[in-house]
Amino acid sequence: MSAKNWIRTAATVALVVFAASACGQDDPPLIKGTPVPSPKPAAQQKTAPPHREPSDKAPVLEKIKYDLENRVLAMGGMIARPTSSTCDTAEVGDQPQTFTCTVSYLGVQVPFRVATKGGSFLVQYTATPTKGGVITREGVQARAWKQYGTLGGKTRDSLRCDEIPTVRLVPVDMPSGYRCYVGEGGLKGTYDVIIGSNGMSLR
């Protein structure tokens, strides 16, 4: 093969490889995922655990458990479903403590590592999810609709989200691996679903 023919062949191969690479690029938002329907009933602005909120005089542990259940509901998109919680300590005292509380929601267990600072009158604490936060299909769709669908027009009509499981645990404070898409309009783009320690966001 002459040098001239070799150069021509190499150029042809390069063109084929480039074309194949272009075909493998991400699909545009307009055809990704599945359309997001209008929530029925409309997504709630706020929900709460299905049992009574502890009074000011209630044990600190009961207040912590109620707060953690609220956090899990927020992670799941404020979709009202029964919650419950247990902790591996019987009470919270004046001295610093570290223990585990687990919230049950839609059949998923969401454990938190709780660390209290103690105090005679006011107990401060931090709670860190140890196995991830909870994501729900219904919650993501409701959040996407509230954030983009209610804007109407092309934004609403081109709104789509990945096929998300009914419920599962995902990493906290980082992209969950699931996305929503706006295919047309001024907000056209791809938005990561992120489950934080205190709720859900699309960004």
C-alpha positions in Angstrom: 0.0 0.0 0.0 1.4 3.4 -0.9 1.8 6.1 1.7 -0.9 8.1 -0.1 -3.5 5.3 0.1 -2.6 4.6 3.8 -3.3 8.2 4.7 -6.6 8.1 2.9 -7.6 4.8 4.7 -6.6 6.2 8.1 -8.7 9.3 7.5 -11.7 7.1 6.7 -11.3 5.0 9.8 -11.0 8.1 11.9 -14.2 9.5 10.4 -16.0 6.2 11.2 -14.8 6.2 14.8 -15.8 9.9 15.2 -19.3 9.2 13.9 -19.7 6.2 16.2 -18.6 8.3 19.2 -21.1 11.0 18.3 -23.9 8.5 18.2 -22.9 7.4 21.7 -23.1 10.8 23.3 -25.9 11.7 25.7 -29.3 11.9 24.3 -30.9 15.4 24.4 -33.2 16.1 27.4 -36.2 16.1 25.1 -36.1 12.3 24.7 -34.6 11.2 28.0 -36.6 9.7 30.8 -40.4 9.6 30.9 -42.9 12.4 31.0 -43.8 13.8 34.5 -47.6 13.9 35.1 -49.4 16.5 37.2 -49.5 15.1 40.8 -53.0 14.1 41.9 -53.6 15.1 44.6 -51.3 18.1 44.4 -48.0 17.7 46.2 -48.2 18.8 49.7 -46.2 21.8 50.9 -45.4 20.1 54.1 -46.3 16.9 55.9 -45.5 15.3 59.2 -45.2 12.0 60.9 -48.7 10.4 61.4 -48.5 10.6 65.2 -48.7 13.5 67.6 -45.7 15.8 67.9 -44.0 15.5 71.3 -44.8 18.3 73.7 -42.2 20.7 75.1 -42.0 18.5 78.2 -41.6 15.3 76.4 -38.4 13.3 76.7 -35.6 14.5 74.5 -35.3 11.2 72.8 -38.9 11.4 71.6 -38.2 14.8 70.1 -35.2 13.5 68.3 -37.1 10.6 66.9 -39.9 12.9 65.7 -37.4 15.2 64.0 -35.6 12.4 62.2 -39.0 11.1 60.9 -39.6 14.6 59.5 -36.2 14.6 57.8 -36.9 11.3 56.1 -40.3 12.5 54.9 -38.5 15.6 53.4 -36.0 13.3 51.7 -38.8 11.3 50.2 -40.4 14.5 48.7 -43.0 15.2 51.5 -45.1 12.2 50.4 -47.3 11.4 53.4 -46.8 7.8 54.4 -46.6 6.1 57.8 -43.2 6.5 59.6 -41.8 5.0 62.8 -38.5 5.1 64.6 -36.4 3.2 67.1 -33.1 4.1 68.9 -30.6 1.9 70.6 -30.7 4.0 73.8 -33.5 4.3 76.3 -33.0 8.0 77.1 -30.8 11.0 76.5 -29.1 12.3 79.6 -27.1 15.4 80.5 -23.8 14.0 79.3 -22.7 13.7 75.7 -23.9 10.5 74.0 -23.6 8.8 70.6 -26.2 6.3 69.5 -28.2 5.1 66.5 -31.8 5.8 65.6 -33.5 4.1 62.6 -36.5 5.5 60.8 -38.8 3.1 58.9 -40.5 4.6 55.8 -42.2 2.7 52.9 -40.5 -0.5 54.0 -37.0 1.1 54.0 -34.8 1.5 57.0 -32.9 4.8 57.3 -30.3 4.7 60.1 -28.8 7.9 61.6 -25.8 8.3 63.9 -26.9 10.7 66.6 -24.4 12.6 68.7 -25.7 14.8 71.6 -23.7 17.5 73.4 -25.6 17.2 76.6 -26.8 20.0 78.8 -29.1 20.5 81.8 -31.7 22.7 80.0 -31.0 22.4 76.3 -29.6 19.3 74.5 -28.0 19.9 71.2 -27.4 17.1 68.7 -26.3 16.2 65.2 -27.8 13.3 63.2 -26.0 11.9 60.2 -27.5 9.3 57.8 -25.1 6.3 57.8 -26.4 4.3 54.9 -27.9 7.0 52.7 -31.1 8.9 52.3 -34.4 7.8 50.9 -35.6 8.6 47.4 -39.1 7.9 46.1 -40.5 8.0 42.5 -43.6 9.9 43.6 -41.6 12.4 45.6 -39.2 13.2 42.7 -42.1 13.6 40.3 -43.9 15.9 42.7 -40.8 18.0 43.3 -40.1 18.2 39.5 -43.6 19.3 38.8 -43.6 21.9 41.5 -40.3 23.3 40.4 -40.8 23.2 36.6 -44.2 21.8 35.6 -46.1 24.6 37.3 -44.4 27.1 35.0 -46.5 25.8 32.1 -45.8 26.0 28.4 -42.8 24.2 26.8 -41.2 23.8 30.2 -44.1 21.8 31.5 -44.7 19.8 28.3 -41.1 18.7 28.0 -40.5 17.8 31.6 -39.2 14.3 32.1 -37.5 12.2 34.8 -35.6 9.0 34.9 -37.4 5.8 35.8 -36.9 5.9 39.6 -37.7 3.0 41.9 -40.7 3.3 44.1 -38.4 3.8 47.1 -34.7 3.1 47.7 -31.6 4.4 49.6 -29.2 6.6 47.7 -26.0 8.5 48.7 -26.6 11.7 50.7 -25.5 15.2 49.6 -24.3 14.1 46.1 -26.0 13.2 42.8 -28.3 10.3 43.4 -27.7 8.8 39.9 -31.2 9.9 38.9 -32.1 13.0 36.9 -34.9 15.1 35.6 -34.9 17.0 32.3 -36.5 20.0 30.8 -36.3 19.6 27.0 -37.4 23.0 25.8 -37.8 26.6 27.0 -35.5 28.9 29.0 -34.8 26.3 31.7 -33.8 23.6 29.2 -31.3 21.3 30.7 -30.5 18.3 32.9 -31.0 18.4 36.7 -29.6 16.0 39.2 -31.8 14.7 42.0 -29.9 15.2 45.2 -31.1 13.8 48.6 -29.7 15.9 51.4 -29.7 15.2 55.1 -32.8 17.5 55.4 -34.6 17.1 52.1 -34.6 16.8 48.3 -33.4 19.2 45.6 -33.0 19.3 41.8 -30.0 21.1 40.6 
